[in-house]
Coordinates of C-alpha atoms in Angstrom, one line a residue:
M1 CA 19.1 19.5 35.7
N2 CA 19.8 17.2 32.8
L3 CA 16.5 16.4 31.0
P4 CA 15.8 13.0 29.3
P5 CA 16.4 12.8 25.4
V6 CA 13.8 14.4 23.3
S7 CA 11.7 11.6 21.6
K8 CA 11.6 12.1 17.9
H9 CA 8.2 10.4 17.6
S10 CA 6.4 11.9 20.6
V11 CA 4.0 14.9 20.6
A12 CA 2.4 16.6 23.5
I13 CA -1.1 18.3 23.5
V14 CA -1.7 20.7 26.3
D15 CA -5.5 21.7 26.1
A16 CA -8.4 21.6 28.7
N17 CA -10.6 20.5 26.1
S18 CA -10.6 16.6 26.5
R19 CA -12.6 16.1 23.4
H20 CA -10.2 17.8 21.3
Q21 CA -7.3 15.9 22.9
A22 CA -9.0 12.7 21.9
E23 CA -9.4 13.9 18.2
V24 CA -5.7 14.8 18.0
S25 CA -4.7 11.5 19.5
D26 CA -7.1 9.8 16.8
A27 CA -5.7 11.8 14.1
L28 CA -2.2 11.1 15.0
L29 CA -2.6 7.4 15.8
S30 CA 0.0 5.9 13.5
F31 CA 2.2 8.9 13.4
Y32 CA 3.1 9.7 17.0
V33 CA 2.9 8.8 20.6
V34 CA 0.7 11.6 22.0
H35 CA 0.9 12.7 25.5
P36 CA -2.2 14.7 26.9
Y37 CA -2.1 17.2 29.4
T38 CA -5.1 19.3 30.8
D39 CA -3.5 22.1 33.0
C40 CA -0.2 24.0 33.3
T41 CA 1.3 22.5 36.3
A42 CA 0.8 18.8 34.9
A43 CA 2.0 19.8 31.3
L44 CA 5.4 21.3 32.7
A45 CA 5.9 18.5 35.1
G46 CA 5.1 16.0 32.3
L47 CA 7.1 17.8 29.5
N48 CA 10.2 18.0 31.7
M49 CA 9.9 14.0 32.4
A50 CA 9.5 13.2 28.8
P51 CA 10.3 16.0 26.4
P52 CA 8.3 15.7 23.1
A53 CA 9.6 16.6 19.6
L54 CA 6.6 19.0 19.3
I55 CA 3.9 20.6 21.5
L56 CA 0.3 21.6 20.6
V57 CA -1.4 24.1 22.6
G58 CA -5.1 24.8 23.1
E59 CA -6.8 28.0 24.0
Y60 CA -7.5 27.0 27.4
V61 CA -4.8 25.6 29.8
P62 CA -5.9 26.1 33.4
P63 CA -5.4 28.3 35.3
A64 CA -4.8 30.5 32.4
T65 CA -4.8 30.7 28.6
G66 CA -2.8 28.8 26.0
I67 CA -1.1 31.9 25.2
Q68 CA 0.1 32.5 28.7
F69 CA 1.3 28.9 28.7
I70 CA 3.3 29.3 25.6
L71 CA 4.9 32.5 27.2
A72 CA 5.8 30.4 30.3
L73 CA 7.0 27.5 28.2
R74 CA 9.4 29.8 26.3
Q75 CA 11.0 30.8 29.6
E76 CA 12.1 27.2 30.3
I77 CA 15.4 26.9 28.6
A78 CA 14.9 23.2 27.7
F79 CA 11.9 24.3 25.6
A80 CA 13.0 27.4 24.1
D81 CA 13.4 26.0 20.6
T82 CA 10.9 23.1 20.8
P83 CA 8.2 23.5 17.9
V84 CA 4.9 24.7 19.3
I85 CA 1.7 24.8 17.3
Y86 CA -1.0 26.9 18.8
I87 CA -4.7 25.7 18.1
A88 CA -7.4 28.4 18.2
D89 CA -11.0 27.7 18.7
R90 CA -11.9 30.9 16.3
D91 CA -10.3 32.8 13.6
D92 CA -10.2 36.4 14.6
G93 CA -6.7 37.1 13.6
E94 CA -5.8 39.0 17.0
N95 CA -5.8 35.7 18.8
T96 CA -3.4 33.8 16.6
D97 CA -1.3 37.0 16.1
K98 CA -0.8 37.1 20.1
A99 CA 0.2 33.4 20.1
L100 CA 3.0 34.1 17.5
L101 CA 4.4 36.9 19.6
A102 CA 4.2 34.8 22.5
G103 CA 6.3 32.1 20.9
A104 CA 4.2 29.8 18.8
S105 CA 5.9 28.3 15.8
S106 CA 2.6 28.2 13.9
C107 CA -1.1 28.4 14.5
L108 CA -4.2 26.3 13.2
V109 CA -7.8 27.2 13.6
K110 CA -10.7 24.9 14.3
P111 CA -12.3 23.2 12.5
Y112 CA -9.4 21.8 10.6
L113 CA -8.8 18.6 8.5
R114 CA -6.6 15.8 9.7
S115 CA -4.3 16.2 6.9
V116 CA -3.8 19.9 7.9
L117 CA -2.6 19.0 11.4
I118 CA -0.3 16.4 10.0
K119 CA 1.0 18.9 7.5
A120 CA 1.5 21.5 10.1
I121 CA 3.4 19.2 12.5
S122 CA 5.5 17.6 9.5
A123 CA 6.5 21.3 8.5
Q124 CA 8.0 21.7 11.8
L125 CA 9.6 18.3 12.4
N126 CA 10.8 17.8 8.8
A127 CA 11.5 21.4 8.0
S128 CA 15.3 20.9 7.2
V129 CA 14.6 17.6 5.4
E130 CA 11.9 19.1 3.1
R131 CA 14.0 22.3 2.5
S132 CA 16.7 20.1 1.2
W133 CA 14.3 19.0 -1.5
E134 CA 14.3 22.5 -3.0
V135 CA 17.9 22.3 -4.4
L136 CA 17.2 19.1 -6.1
P137 CA 16.6 18.9 -9.9
P138 CA 13.0 19.2 -10.9
L139 CA 12.0 15.5 -11.4
Q140 CA 13.6 14.4 -8.2
R141 CA 12.0 17.6 -6.2
E142 CA 8.8 17.0 -7.7
A143 CA 8.8 13.3 -7.0
L144 CA 9.3 13.9 -3.3
K145 CA 7.0 17.0 -3.0
G146 CA 4.2 15.2 -4.8
T147 CA 4.3 12.0 -3.1
V148 CA 4.5 13.4 0.4
E149 CA 1.4 15.6 -0.4
V150 CA -0.5 12.5 -1.6
F151 CA 0.4 10.7 1.4
N152 CA -0.6 13.4 3.8
N153 CA -3.9 14.0 1.9
I154 CA -4.7 10.1 2.3
A155 CA -5.1 10.5 6.0
D156 CA -8.2 12.7 5.4
V157 CA -9.5 10.3 2.7
I158 CA -9.3 7.3 5.2
S159 CA -11.3 9.3 7.8
S160 CA -13.8 10.6 5.3
G161 CA -14.2 7.7 3.0
N162 CA -14.1 9.8 0.0
P163 CA -11.5 8.3 -2.3
L164 CA -8.5 10.2 -3.8
P165 CA -8.7 10.1 -7.5
Y166 CA -6.1 7.6 -9.0
G167 CA -5.0 10.3 -11.4
V168 CA -3.6 12.5 -8.5
V169 CA -1.6 9.4 -7.4
K170 CA -0.3 8.7 -10.9
D171 CA 0.7 12.4 -11.4
A172 CA 2.7 12.4 -8.2
C173 CA 4.5 9.2 -9.3
L174 CA 5.2 10.3 -13.0
P175 CA 8.4 12.5 -11.9
L176 CA 9.6 9.5 -10.0
V177 CA 9.3 7.1 -12.9
G178 CA 11.0 9.9 -15.1
A179 CA 14.0 10.0 -12.6
I180 CA 14.3 6.3 -12.8
N181 CA 14.2 6.1 -16.5
N182 CA 17.0 8.8 -16.5
N183 CA 18.9 6.6 -14.0
D184 CA 19.0 9.5 -11.7
F185 CA 17.0 8.3 -8.7
K186 CA 19.5 7.9 -5.8
S187 CA 18.8 11.6 -4.6
I188 CA 15.1 10.6 -4.1
L189 CA 16.2 7.7 -1.8
N190 CA 18.7 10.0 0.2
G191 CA 16.2 12.9 0.4
V192 CA 13.5 10.7 1.8
K193 CA 15.5 8.5 4.4
D194 CA 15.4 11.1 7.3
H195 CA 11.7 12.1 7.1
D196 CA 9.9 11.4 10.5
N197 CA 6.9 9.6 8.7
Y198 CA 8.3 6.1 8.7
T199 CA 5.3 4.6 6.7
Y200 CA 5.9 7.4 4.0
V201 CA 9.5 6.7 3.9
H202 CA 9.1 2.9 3.5
S203 CA 6.3 3.5 0.9
M204 CA 8.4 5.9 -1.0
R205 CA 11.3 3.5 -1.0
V206 CA 9.3 0.7 -2.1
A207 CA 7.8 2.9 -4.9
T208 CA 11.2 3.8 -6.1
L209 CA 12.7 0.3 -6.0
L210 CA 9.7 -1.4 -7.4
S211 CA 9.5 1.0 -10.4
L212 CA 13.3 0.4 -10.9
F213 CA 12.7 -3.4 -10.7
G214 CA 10.0 -3.0 -13.4
H215 CA 12.3 -1.0 -15.6
A216 CA 15.0 -3.6 -15.3
A217 CA 12.4 -6.2 -16.4
G218 CA 11.4 -4.3 -19.5
L219 CA 8.3 -2.7 -18.1
K220 CA 7.7 0.8 -19.5
G221 CA 5.2 3.7 -19.4
S222 CA 1.9 3.1 -17.8
D223 CA 3.1 -0.3 -16.5
Q224 CA 6.0 1.2 -14.5
T225 CA 3.7 4.1 -13.3
V226 CA 1.3 1.3 -11.9
L227 CA 4.3 -0.3 -10.1
A228 CA 5.2 3.0 -8.5
S229 CA 1.8 3.8 -7.6
G230 CA 1.3 0.3 -6.0
G231 CA 4.6 0.9 -4.0
L232 CA 3.4 4.1 -2.8
L233 CA 0.0 3.0 -1.8
H234 CA 0.7 -0.7 -0.6
D235 CA 0.7 0.1 3.2
V236 CA -1.7 3.0 3.4
G237 CA -3.8 1.0 5.8
K238 CA -1.1 1.5 8.3
M239 CA -2.5 4.8 9.1
L240 CA -5.1 2.9 11.2
I241 CA -2.3 0.9 13.2
P242 CA -1.4 2.3 16.6
H243 CA 2.1 3.9 16.7
H244 CA 3.3 1.7 19.4
I245 CA 2.5 -1.5 17.4
L246 CA 3.7 0.0 14.2
N247 CA 7.1 1.0 15.8
K248 CA 7.5 -1.7 18.4
P249 CA 11.3 -2.5 18.5
G250 CA 10.8 -6.3 19.4
A251 CA 8.7 -8.9 18.2
L252 CA 4.9 -8.4 18.1
D253 CA 2.9 -10.6 20.2
E254 CA -0.1 -12.8 19.0
T255 CA -2.7 -9.7 19.6
E256 CA -0.4 -7.2 18.2
M257 CA 0.2 -9.2 15.1
A258 CA -3.3 -9.8 14.5
I259 CA -3.8 -5.8 14.7
M260 CA -0.8 -5.2 12.5
R261 CA -2.1 -7.7 9.8
T262 CA -5.4 -5.7 9.5
H263 CA -3.5 -3.0 7.5
V264 CA -3.7 -5.3 4.3
P265 CA -7.5 -5.6 4.1
E266 CA -7.8 -1.8 5.2
T267 CA -5.5 -0.9 2.3
V268 CA -7.5 -2.9 -0.1
K269 CA -10.8 -1.5 1.2
Y270 CA -9.3 1.9 0.6
L271 CA -8.0 1.1 -2.9
K272 CA -11.2 -0.6 -4.1
A273 CA -13.0 2.5 -3.3
I274 CA -11.1 4.4 -6.1
P275 CA -13.1 3.9 -9.4
D276 CA -10.3 4.4 -11.9
I277 CA -7.4 2.4 -10.1
P278 CA -5.7 -0.1 -12.0
N279 CA -6.3 -3.7 -10.6
S280 CA -2.7 -4.4 -10.6
V281 CA -2.4 -1.7 -7.6
I282 CA -4.8 -3.4 -5.6
V283 CA -3.0 -6.8 -6.3
I284 CA 0.2 -5.5 -5.1
A285 CA -1.2 -4.3 -2.0
E286 CA -3.2 -7.4 -1.3
Q287 CA -0.7 -10.0 -2.0
H288 CA 2.7 -8.4 -0.9
H289 CA 2.7 -10.3 2.4
E290 CA 1.7 -13.7 0.9
K291 CA 4.4 -16.4 0.6
L292 CA 5.2 -19.1 -1.8
N293 CA 4.6 -21.7 1.0
G294 CA 1.2 -20.5 1.8
K295 CA 2.1 -19.2 5.2
G296 CA 1.6 -15.6 4.3
Y297 CA -1.5 -13.4 4.9
P298 CA -4.2 -12.4 4.5
H299 CA -5.3 -15.3 2.3
G300 CA -2.6 -18.0 2.5
L301 CA -2.0 -17.9 -1.1
Q302 CA 0.9 -20.1 -2.5
K303 CA 2.9 -20.6 -5.6
S304 CA 0.5 -20.5 -8.7
G305 CA -1.9 -18.2 -6.8
L306 CA 0.6 -15.5 -6.4
N307 CA 0.5 -12.7 -9.1
D308 CA 4.2 -11.7 -10.7
L309 CA 3.9 -8.2 -9.7
A310 CA 3.0 -9.2 -6.1
R311 CA 6.0 -11.6 -6.0
M312 CA 8.2 -8.6 -7.1
A313 CA 6.6 -6.3 -4.6
A314 CA 7.1 -8.8 -1.8
I315 CA 10.8 -8.9 -2.5
V316 CA 11.2 -5.3 -2.6
D317 CA 8.8 -4.8 0.6
V318 CA 11.1 -7.2 2.4
F319 CA 14.4 -5.7 1.3
S320 CA 13.2 -2.2 2.1
A321 CA 12.0 -3.2 5.6
L322 CA 15.4 -4.8 6.3
T323 CA 17.4 -1.9 5.1
D324 CA 15.0 0.9 6.4
R325 CA 16.3 3.2 9.1
R326 CA 14.1 2.8 12.1
V327 CA 14.0 4.6 15.5
Y328 CA 15.2 1.4 17.1
K329 CA 17.8 0.0 14.6
P330 CA 20.3 1.3 12.2
P331 CA 19.7 0.3 8.4
M332 CA 21.0 -3.2 7.5
E333 CA 23.6 -3.3 4.7
A334 CA 22.2 -4.4 1.3
E335 CA 24.5 -7.3 1.1
K336 CA 23.3 -8.7 4.3
A337 CA 19.7 -8.2 3.6
L338 CA 20.0 -10.0 0.4
G339 CA 22.0 -12.9 2.0
I340 CA 19.0 -13.4 4.6
M341 CA 16.6 -13.2 1.7
T342 CA 18.4 -15.9 -0.1
D343 CA 19.4 -18.2 2.7
E344 CA 16.3 -17.8 4.9
M345 CA 13.5 -17.0 2.7
G346 CA 13.8 -19.6 0.0
D347 CA 10.1 -20.9 0.6
H348 CA 8.8 -17.6 1.1
L349 CA 10.3 -15.3 -1.6
D350 CA 10.3 -16.0 -5.5
Q351 CA 14.2 -16.9 -6.0
H352 CA 14.1 -16.2 -9.9
F353 CA 12.8 -12.7 -9.2
L354 CA 15.1 -12.3 -6.4
K355 CA 18.0 -13.2 -8.6
M356 CA 16.8 -10.3 -10.9
F357 CA 16.5 -7.8 -8.1
K358 CA 20.1 -8.6 -7.1
V359 CA 21.3 -7.9 -10.5
M360 CA 19.2 -4.7 -10.8
L361 CA 20.7 -3.5 -7.5
L362 CA 24.3 -4.2 -8.6
D363 CA 23.6 -2.3 -12.0
A364 CA 22.0 0.6 -10.0
V365 CA 25.1 1.2 -7.7
E366 CA 27.6 1.0 -10.6

């Protein structure tokens, strides 16, 4: 029997504990579509109907244990190589050892942080991508490893309300700025493009291009680091947006758009809780969806009300969104994206900065 194709952004959780299922679904809200199953029969039927990219298995999967379910799963040819993470209720060593022998790819033990779950899944689904970073030069390697670590940890911060120190973000962005100043940043953009966390990919591309834009405009040192930090953090509120809205192929309806727009105030709320964060980082996040004609959000600012850094960020954000690779579309060619931004967004984007951005891109590809 030929199974449907594996959905890259689909995760299954097989566990009789409905409370744990709900916690996992909440933790992975913006990252994956989560399919819950409470028993062995339903799980095997459902997994064959919609094969996921990864399977989480709890201790109890009626009528047997999670370990026995993993053994049965590995007997299925279709799931012989699917990553499986076993989640144990206790840490007695023997339990997790048995799970690994049964065929689990890795194990977690309750209680665990949200970031630990995200990192464990990412380690399986992005193994080849993140392994490729190891062969990069030090600056490029540290730029990617440091920023993805920050991004994963922000998931805990948003859940707990305890802000991540700005110094941690700044330190993660310093290698990125260094690579840009050395005109050796393309491997960063290439290294991030196939990562499965779209919000991270988009944010890292914005951080790179915005820092490059600042460099071309003559900004240096801490100012350039602020731009990189603003790019990395500008969309962190999207971690509270459901995956089906965040990754919807077509146009959002009115209700979905209202939900999507909440990512801006949620991002600002998170950033304002960081005591030592530069105000410019907050401005970039708060204004990058504003438009010169006043039809943007969340404040409907226009012309003189828009900060220059936010004008630059809006251009980079739109360009990145158009040229990003998505699950439902290939990346748009840069030339076509710039044409749309020039011909169709004249009353939306600052055309003076857009001309500078075009020149910067031409210089960058030479």
